[in-house]
Amino acid sequence: MTKDRIYMDHSGTTPIDPLVLEAMMPFLTKNYANPSSIYAEGREVRTAIDGARQQVASALNAKSNNIIFTSGGTESDNLGILGSVFSLKEKNGHIITTTIEHPAVTRTVEFLGDHGYDTTFLPVNKFGQVELDVLADAIRDDTRLISIVYGNNEVGTVQDMKEIIKLAHERDVLVHTDAVQAVAKVPIDVKDIGVDLLSLSGHKIYGPKGIGALYVRDGLKITPLQHGGGHENKLRSGTENVPGVIGLGKAMEMGETGLTTEMPRVKAMRDRLLKGLMEAQEETYLNGHPEKRLPHNAHVRFSYIEGEALLLNLDMLGIAAATGSACSSKSLKASHVLLAIGLTPEQAHGSLRLTLGKNNTDEEIDNVLEAVPAIVKKLRAMSPLGHGGQ
Amino acid sequence: MYSKKVMDHFMNPRNVGEMENPDAIGEVGNPTCGDLMKMYLRIENNIIKDIKFQTFGCGAAIATSSMITELAMGKTLDEALELTRDDVADNLNGLPPVKMHCSNLSADALRAAIEDYKKKHH
């Protein structure tokens, strides 16, 4: 990203923090030894990995032996869901997830559905929340696992995970949560919420791409999906992505600190951005929950216009953003999350997701608040829908 | 993903807006799938004297709408009926494959407008 660009797609990915890169650099250069080697250089790398594992664990109030390093959020979701289900003695049963999951969860649960398990995709309310009574009704005697996204990647809704997990555990059901978007945005204490499995990713929190982790609570067995030399306590074979692991450790440590130092400022900018967008143009609506949402996420929709056209205009003005419009997706289908919260495809097309980060400034918020309403006005003037048309 | 020409027509669309008292109107598409085009014609002696459009849709939908108005302006109705989706795409120096079908509806909108005119003046 050059200096004159405004980057507001931090739920897409984040830049690597300079301090994270600094921590990684020795392991991209001089400390190249294989951590499984017994000579001094190998032992030094092993010690560094142990330190990073402790950093990840501490940020979640876990212990380091609860943490398995993976290649990212997708692998963590696969390992968490499949690994826990495959380790149960019953080789069939019922899996519950929601209609607003990331494809890494949706497709994994569908995979179980293709292999003899019953699956339920729970609806959510108009704010994107799983309702506890709906969940309670869906749980069966043979329900093995519930997987629910902690903070939604599109509309930003944060679930009441503690209540969800309490309900599940009363019925002896395991809970996995995809916390890729929630980690380092909202405080997460795995002991307090009591979650069984939790996925996280490096590149959403100013760490590198290609690294993630799965938290597995004490005493819970999982079956490895990737077989080989027995790395990661025999649960995830493959020589460690050492620079990635070190980067993730540092990013998690910084993310934990940032919850109190950076995040209040990000949230204040997000609040001003949302307020400004909602007031600038009529027929502008908030997507997701007004309060229970990720603090960096602004997701709105504008009637009568289409999101890809909005994004291209923003791009020309140097602003990087995202939409849930069908026209910008490979499948040409509107976002399943926006449809799940009750929007029509036509309404979903006019959506804009701006996700802020710690490098954004108040001046950038001003620029976006100037740019977006002007573009919306221009596109509405071209549209046959709304005031000018039908 | 879009050619320079597509981006030019998208950012600076020609002949955009509603026309007062048009001689014909054509409308195609469906807002559900993300594209809706409305084409307005002013016709004298079977010649398209003025043409305007309104479009709800993506960059390609807006650019193809703009392009067809340039191609159709001044043509006779029979000449205009010969314009195809491929003519529109070619004159824009191509469209991404995924957009060729979903958002390349402007030739259809023009044809719908001409048919509307013919129905009124047969």
XYZ file of C-alpha atoms in Angstrom:
512
model
C 0.000 0.000 0.000
C 1.497 3.364 -0.986
C 1.187 6.273 1.390
C -1.574 8.082 -0.458
C -3.890 5.055 -0.375
C -6.466 4.605 2.383
C -6.672 0.964 3.483
C -9.976 0.044 5.147
C -10.138 -3.691 4.534
C -8.508 -5.004 7.708
C -10.959 -7.916 7.900
C -9.516 -8.943 4.541
C -5.977 -8.815 5.840
C -3.633 -6.539 7.766
C -0.120 -5.272 7.166
C 2.605 -6.950 9.215
C 3.458 -4.758 12.189
C 7.101 -3.573 12.023
C 7.757 -5.066 15.485
C 6.336 -8.406 14.324
C 8.602 -8.337 11.281
C 11.556 -7.451 13.480
C 10.840 -10.466 15.690
C 10.591 -12.697 12.609
C 13.689 -11.480 10.767
C 16.310 -13.610 12.573
C 14.253 -16.695 11.723
C 14.133 -15.735 8.049
C 17.907 -15.271 8.037
C 20.452 -16.553 10.524
C 18.270 -18.780 12.735
C 17.313 -21.213 10.012
C 17.984 -24.435 11.914
C 15.287 -27.066 12.106
C 13.798 -26.906 15.611
C 13.715 -30.706 15.707
C 17.523 -30.854 15.441
C 19.364 -31.605 18.656
C 22.393 -29.345 18.108
C 22.597 -25.875 19.657
C 21.134 -23.985 16.692
C 18.104 -26.272 16.592
C 17.584 -26.011 20.326
C 17.686 -22.235 20.069
C 14.876 -22.266 17.494
C 12.894 -24.753 19.602
C 13.154 -22.379 22.572
C 11.874 -19.524 20.394
C 8.884 -21.610 19.275
C 8.102 -22.480 22.888
C 8.174 -18.760 23.682
C 5.786 -17.953 20.827
C 3.431 -20.730 21.920
C 3.395 -19.190 25.394
C 2.662 -15.752 23.901
C -0.338 -17.128 21.984
C -1.562 -19.033 25.036
C -1.208 -16.065 27.398
C -3.244 -13.795 25.128
C -6.141 -16.290 25.421
C -5.566 -17.151 29.118
C -4.638 -20.678 28.022
C -1.602 -22.876 28.639
C 0.999 -23.414 25.981
C 0.141 -27.112 25.610
C -3.356 -26.041 24.489
C -1.947 -24.393 21.349
C -1.390 -26.149 17.996
C 0.216 -24.091 15.239
C -1.418 -24.475 11.820
C -1.183 -22.849 8.402
C -4.012 -20.419 9.169
C -7.676 -19.996 9.976
C -8.909 -22.469 7.381
C -6.687 -25.294 8.627
C -7.551 -24.489 12.241
C -11.265 -24.734 11.419
C -10.752 -28.035 9.592
C -8.611 -29.521 12.361
C -10.860 -28.255 15.132
C -14.084 -29.556 13.609
C -12.954 -32.758 11.891
C -10.251 -33.600 14.425
C -12.606 -33.417 17.398
C -15.491 -35.225 15.684
C -13.253 -38.021 14.324
C -11.805 -38.666 17.783
C -15.206 -39.515 19.275
C -16.029 -43.204 19.561
C -19.375 -42.736 17.785
C -18.708 -42.438 14.076
C -21.977 -40.722 13.256
C -24.320 -38.174 14.753
C -25.314 -34.564 14.415
C -23.308 -31.377 13.837
C -24.681 -27.853 14.303
C -23.338 -24.685 12.741
C -24.890 -21.447 11.461
C -25.797 -19.853 8.159
C -23.258 -17.038 8.677
C -20.009 -18.995 8.932
C -16.852 -18.500 6.956
C -16.636 -21.071 4.121
C -13.823 -22.814 6.043
C -16.457 -23.884 8.572
C -19.437 -24.208 6.221
C -17.617 -26.464 3.746
C -16.070 -28.545 6.540
C -19.468 -29.210 8.104
C -20.863 -29.989 4.630
C -17.996 -32.465 4.235
C -19.154 -34.229 7.417
C -22.668 -34.153 5.954
C -21.346 -35.968 2.882
C -19.795 -38.610 5.143
C -22.757 -39.802 7.137
C -23.321 -37.053 9.707
C -26.547 -35.086 10.018
C -26.018 -31.346 9.843
C -28.058 -28.333 10.911
C -27.339 -24.800 9.695
C -28.962 -22.553 12.282
C -30.654 -19.352 11.136
C -29.723 -16.084 12.821
C -31.831 -13.038 13.658
C -31.745 -9.786 11.676
C -28.707 -8.623 13.656
C -26.806 -11.787 12.820
C -27.135 -13.278 16.317
C -27.694 -16.931 17.108
C -30.729 -17.043 19.412
C -30.289 -19.329 22.398
C -33.762 -20.875 22.231
C -33.255 -21.676 18.541
C -29.957 -23.342 19.408
C -31.499 -25.213 22.351
C -34.228 -26.595 20.088
C -31.678 -27.750 17.525
C -29.548 -29.778 19.931
C -30.308 -33.518 19.790
C -29.197 -36.430 21.940
C -26.679 -37.347 19.259
C -25.360 -33.814 18.630
C -21.561 -34.058 18.714
C -20.325 -30.549 17.993
C -21.523 -26.978 17.600
C -19.366 -24.599 15.563
C -20.282 -20.908 15.750
C -18.295 -17.932 14.498
C -17.233 -15.643 17.383
C -17.256 -12.377 15.436
C -18.687 -12.429 11.931
C -16.239 -11.541 9.164
C -18.791 -9.601 7.140
C -21.325 -7.785 9.311
C -19.187 -7.930 12.458
C -21.782 -9.343 14.854
C -20.232 -10.763 18.033
C -22.077 -13.756 19.507
C -22.834 -14.305 23.183
C -20.308 -17.150 23.200
C -20.280 -17.697 26.935
C -24.050 -18.340 27.007
C -23.886 -20.473 23.862
C -21.127 -22.630 25.358
C -22.920 -22.929 28.717
C -26.040 -24.168 26.926
C -24.039 -26.628 24.804
C -22.147 -28.028 27.774
C -25.372 -28.548 29.731
C -26.290 -30.889 26.896
C -22.780 -32.443 26.704
C -21.987 -31.008 23.282
C -18.538 -29.751 22.253
C -18.166 -26.178 20.987
C -15.727 -24.930 18.371
C -15.550 -21.234 17.518
C -13.944 -19.537 14.556
C -12.409 -16.513 16.303
C -10.268 -15.415 13.360
C -11.939 -11.987 13.254
C -12.546 -11.641 16.990
C -9.069 -12.297 18.382
C -7.295 -9.051 19.265
C -10.556 -7.136 18.617
C -12.506 -8.225 21.682
C -11.090 -9.747 24.898
C -11.201 -13.548 24.754
C -10.569 -15.668 27.854
C -10.928 -19.321 26.915
C -11.157 -20.389 30.572
C -13.912 -17.899 31.308
C -16.071 -18.800 28.285
C -15.161 -22.489 28.578
C -14.766 -23.093 24.839
C -13.453 -26.477 23.680
C -11.809 -25.442 20.421
C -10.946 -22.011 19.015
C -9.413 -21.040 15.650
C -7.271 -17.976 15.018
C -5.125 -16.611 12.204
C -1.977 -14.486 12.003
C -2.669 -12.199 9.072
C -5.827 -10.645 10.520
C -3.893 -9.344 13.538
C -0.799 -7.707 11.971
C 1.019 -11.034 11.790
C 2.152 -12.901 8.677
C 0.017 -14.928 6.282
C 0.252 -18.715 6.297
C 0.189 -19.134 10.074
C -2.627 -19.736 12.526
C -3.378 -21.696 15.641
C -5.987 -23.966 17.128
C -6.708 -23.857 20.857
C -7.744 -27.247 22.252
C -8.879 -27.328 25.869
C -7.205 -29.591 28.413
C -8.240 -33.221 28.194
C -9.944 -32.973 24.803
C -8.609 -35.446 22.259
C -8.394 -34.613 18.593
C -7.402 -36.801 15.666
C -4.667 -35.380 13.443
C -5.571 -34.735 9.810
C -2.034 -34.203 8.540
C 0.229 -37.191 9.115
C 3.979 -37.369 9.188
C 6.791 -36.720 11.594
C 4.628 -36.094 14.631
C 5.153 -32.358 15.077
C 2.896 -30.263 17.337
C 2.478 -33.036 19.909
C 1.670 -35.506 17.101
C -1.401 -33.472 16.136
C -0.104 -31.556 13.125
C 2.884 -32.982 11.295
C 5.187 -30.869 9.176
C 8.303 -28.866 9.970
C 7.229 -25.740 11.808
C 6.746 -22.491 9.904
C 9.253 -20.924 12.273
C 9.142 -17.267 11.100
C 5.344 -17.513 10.993
C 5.144 -19.007 14.479
C 7.417 -16.299 15.900
C 5.394 -13.628 14.087
C 2.093 -15.006 15.354
C 3.407 -15.071 18.928
C 4.475 -11.444 18.729
C 1.236 -10.408 16.982
C -0.880 -12.109 19.652
C 1.095 -10.432 22.432
C 0.726 -7.038 20.751
C -2.939 -7.703 19.986
C -3.640 -8.411 23.643
C -1.981 -5.133 24.672
C -3.743 -3.336 21.823
C -7.153 -4.228 23.212
C -6.691 -1.477 25.782
C -4.282 0.824 23.936
C -5.241 0.794 20.233
C -8.748 -0.611 20.062
C -10.605 2.212 21.890
C -9.214 4.686 19.341
C -10.121 2.377 16.428
C -13.626 1.966 17.834
C -14.032 5.732 18.227
C -13.027 6.217 14.587
C -15.403 3.433 13.517
C -18.259 4.994 15.493
C -17.661 8.386 13.869
C -17.442 6.767 10.444
C -20.711 4.856 10.898
C -22.543 7.888 12.253
C -21.270 10.040 9.404
C -22.246 7.510 6.738
C -25.706 6.965 8.197
C -26.381 10.708 8.360
C -24.937 11.674 4.975
C -27.436 9.940 2.709
C -30.992 8.835 3.257
C -31.907 5.180 2.859
C -28.634 4.087 4.393
C -28.874 1.163 6.800
C -26.577 -0.545 9.274
C -25.876 -4.241 8.714
C -25.238 -6.305 11.837
C -25.804 -5.468 15.486
C -25.595 -1.824 16.631
C -23.587 -2.637 19.795
C -22.561 -6.284 19.765
C -20.188 -5.899 16.859
C -16.461 -6.039 16.238
C -15.056 -2.607 17.159
C -13.314 -2.066 13.817
C -16.217 -3.078 11.560
C -18.506 -0.626 9.753
C -20.998 -2.360 7.466
C -23.757 -0.378 5.783
C -25.990 -0.683 2.779
C -27.264 1.973 0.439
C -30.518 1.395 -1.411
C -30.653 1.565 -5.238
C -26.942 1.110 -5.961
C -24.605 -1.816 -6.463
C -21.521 -2.503 -4.372
C -18.969 -3.291 -7.059
C -19.654 0.054 -8.724
C -19.208 1.706 -5.325
C -15.933 -0.142 -4.682
C -14.488 0.732 -8.095
C -15.257 4.400 -7.522
C -13.651 4.254 -4.075
C -10.630 2.501 -5.562
C -10.216 5.319 -8.092
C -10.138 7.725 -5.140
C -7.513 5.595 -3.412
C -9.764 3.855 -0.902
C -9.641 0.042 -0.474
C -12.914 -1.472 0.804
C -15.155 -4.552 0.452
C -18.785 -5.374 -0.398
C -21.224 -8.282 -0.192
C -22.559 -7.717 -3.688
C -22.957 -10.668 -6.021
C -21.296 -8.758 -8.840
C -17.960 -8.660 -7.063
C -17.963 -12.343 -6.126
C -16.650 -15.213 -8.204
C -19.917 -17.082 -7.795
C -22.068 -14.072 -8.783
C -24.182 -14.820 -5.713
C -24.957 -12.264 -3.034
C -23.233 -12.807 0.305
C -24.774 -15.706 2.235
C -24.335 -13.707 5.448
C -26.354 -10.759 4.140
C -29.081 -13.099 2.911
C -29.026 -14.891 6.303
C -29.745 -11.634 8.173
C -32.820 -11.233 6.003
C -31.712 -8.905 3.225
C -33.044 -9.439 -0.287
C -30.361 -9.957 -2.981
C -31.174 -6.455 -4.244
C -30.523 -4.980 -0.783
C -27.361 -7.043 -0.329
C -25.924 -5.645 -3.582
C -25.669 -2.144 -2.122
C -23.480 -3.124 0.829
C -20.166 -1.624 1.855
C -17.757 -3.066 4.431
C -15.114 -0.756 5.866
C -12.882 -2.442 8.434
C -10.486 -0.161 10.243
C -7.040 -0.775 11.631
C -4.594 0.827 13.991
C -2.835 2.694 11.184
C -5.977 4.509 10.052
C -6.236 8.179 11.007
C -8.998 10.671 11.725
C -8.035 12.458 8.522
C -8.667 9.243 6.577
C -12.100 8.947 8.184
C -12.802 12.517 7.015
C -11.734 11.600 3.481
C -13.940 8.520 3.381
C -16.877 10.462 4.809
C -16.442 12.904 1.952
C -15.941 10.287 -0.755
C -18.646 7.711 -0.008
C -21.720 9.991 0.053
C -20.587 11.695 -3.163
C -20.213 8.337 -4.927
C -23.542 7.078 -3.595
C -25.186 10.233 -4.898
C -23.558 9.839 -8.307
C -24.561 6.168 -8.636
C -28.102 6.844 -7.437
C -28.445 9.520 -10.076
C -27.648 6.842 -12.687
C -29.971 4.244 -11.161
C -33.461 3.507 -12.490
C -34.443 2.546 -8.936
C -35.433 4.887 -6.124
C -36.319 8.550 -6.496
C -35.423 8.901 -10.164
C -37.045 5.662 -11.226
C -39.395 3.041 -9.862
C -9.894 -6.830 -14.373
C -11.588 -4.150 -16.483
C -10.030 -2.545 -19.578
C -9.177 1.165 -19.568
C -12.087 1.764 -21.917
C -14.536 0.033 -19.572
C -13.249 2.121 -16.673
C -13.567 5.306 -18.762
C -17.202 4.573 -19.661
C -17.905 3.509 -16.068
C -16.385 6.578 -14.452
C -17.616 9.013 -17.134
C -20.758 7.467 -18.552
C -22.135 8.992 -21.759
C -25.835 9.850 -22.133
C -26.780 8.921 -18.599
C -30.046 10.015 -16.984
C -33.770 10.027 -17.464
C -35.347 11.410 -20.649
C -38.516 13.488 -20.535
C -41.288 12.311 -22.841
C -39.261 9.660 -24.671
C -40.679 8.023 -27.785
C -39.799 4.596 -26.421
C -38.522 2.900 -23.274
C -36.836 -0.496 -22.941
C -36.126 -2.189 -19.651
C -34.225 -5.421 -19.052
C -32.612 -7.250 -16.171
C -33.643 -7.888 -12.653
C -32.430 -6.136 -9.521
C -32.312 -9.522 -7.750
C -29.355 -10.612 -9.862
C -27.785 -7.203 -9.592
C -28.450 -5.518 -12.932
C -31.347 -3.443 -14.170
C -31.138 -1.251 -17.283
C -33.583 1.285 -18.640
C -33.053 2.720 -22.127
C -34.881 5.845 -23.412
C -35.137 6.765 -27.124
C -36.065 9.899 -29.060
C -36.829 8.867 -32.643
C -37.388 10.955 -35.774
C -37.904 9.393 -39.227
C -36.791 5.994 -37.897
C -33.485 7.485 -36.749
C -32.325 7.502 -33.130
C -31.952 11.219 -32.481
C -31.300 10.893 -28.751
C -30.695 8.035 -26.369
C -30.310 7.935 -22.592
C -29.925 5.233 -19.975
C -30.312 4.524 -16.282
C -28.611 1.471 -14.798
C -28.526 -0.254 -11.434
C -25.542 -2.547 -11.514
C -21.833 -3.167 -11.456
C -19.056 -1.428 -13.351
C -19.597 -3.573 -16.450
C -23.343 -2.935 -16.435
C -22.815 0.829 -16.369
C -20.008 0.784 -18.972
C -21.956 -1.388 -21.439
C -24.984 0.895 -21.060
C -22.862 3.916 -21.832
C -21.226 2.197 -24.808
C -24.467 1.144 -26.482
C -25.733 4.727 -26.358
C -22.647 5.841 -28.317
C -23.065 3.006 -30.809
C -26.798 3.571 -31.336
C -26.873 7.381 -31.535
C -27.769 8.509 -35.069
C -28.409 5.010 -36.381
C -31.636 3.929 -38.081
C -33.801 1.559 -36.095
C -32.878 -1.330 -38.401
C -29.162 -0.583 -38.016
C -29.543 -0.306 -34.263
C -31.324 -3.660 -34.096
C -28.213 -5.286 -35.557
C -26.071 -4.253 -32.573
C -25.149 -7.266 -30.459
C -23.675 -7.946 -27.038
C -20.407 -8.815 -28.766
C -20.336 -5.420 -30.537
C -20.658 -3.759 -27.130
C -17.944 -5.893 -25.550
C -15.598 -5.483 -28.555
C -15.985 -1.710 -28.532
C -15.076 -1.721 -24.833
C -11.916 -3.729 -25.636
C -13.412 -6.771 -23.980
C -15.134 -7.675 -20.721
C -14.087 -10.186 -18.039
C -15.612 -13.582 -18.985
C -17.757 -13.673 -15.841
C -19.354 -10.350 -16.858
C -20.083 -11.265 -20.501
C -23.497 -12.687 -19.714
C -24.692 -11.196 -16.448
C -23.857 -7.554 -17.026
C -23.775 -7.232 -20.824
C -27.468 -6.530 -21.240
C -27.413 -3.151 -22.955
C -27.974 -4.487 -26.497
C -31.037 -6.266 -25.109
C -32.241 -3.037 -23.480
C -31.847 -1.144 -26.765
C -33.742 -3.881 -28.632
C -36.517 -3.766 -26.027
C -36.801 -0.001 -26.492
C -36.965 -0.301 -30.294
C -39.621 -3.023 -30.008
C -41.563 -0.742 -27.675
C -41.430 1.966 -30.360
C -42.488 -0.395 -33.123
C -45.423 -1.651 -31.062
C -46.637 1.930 -30.606
C -46.083 2.939 -34.256
C -46.869 -0.143 -36.340
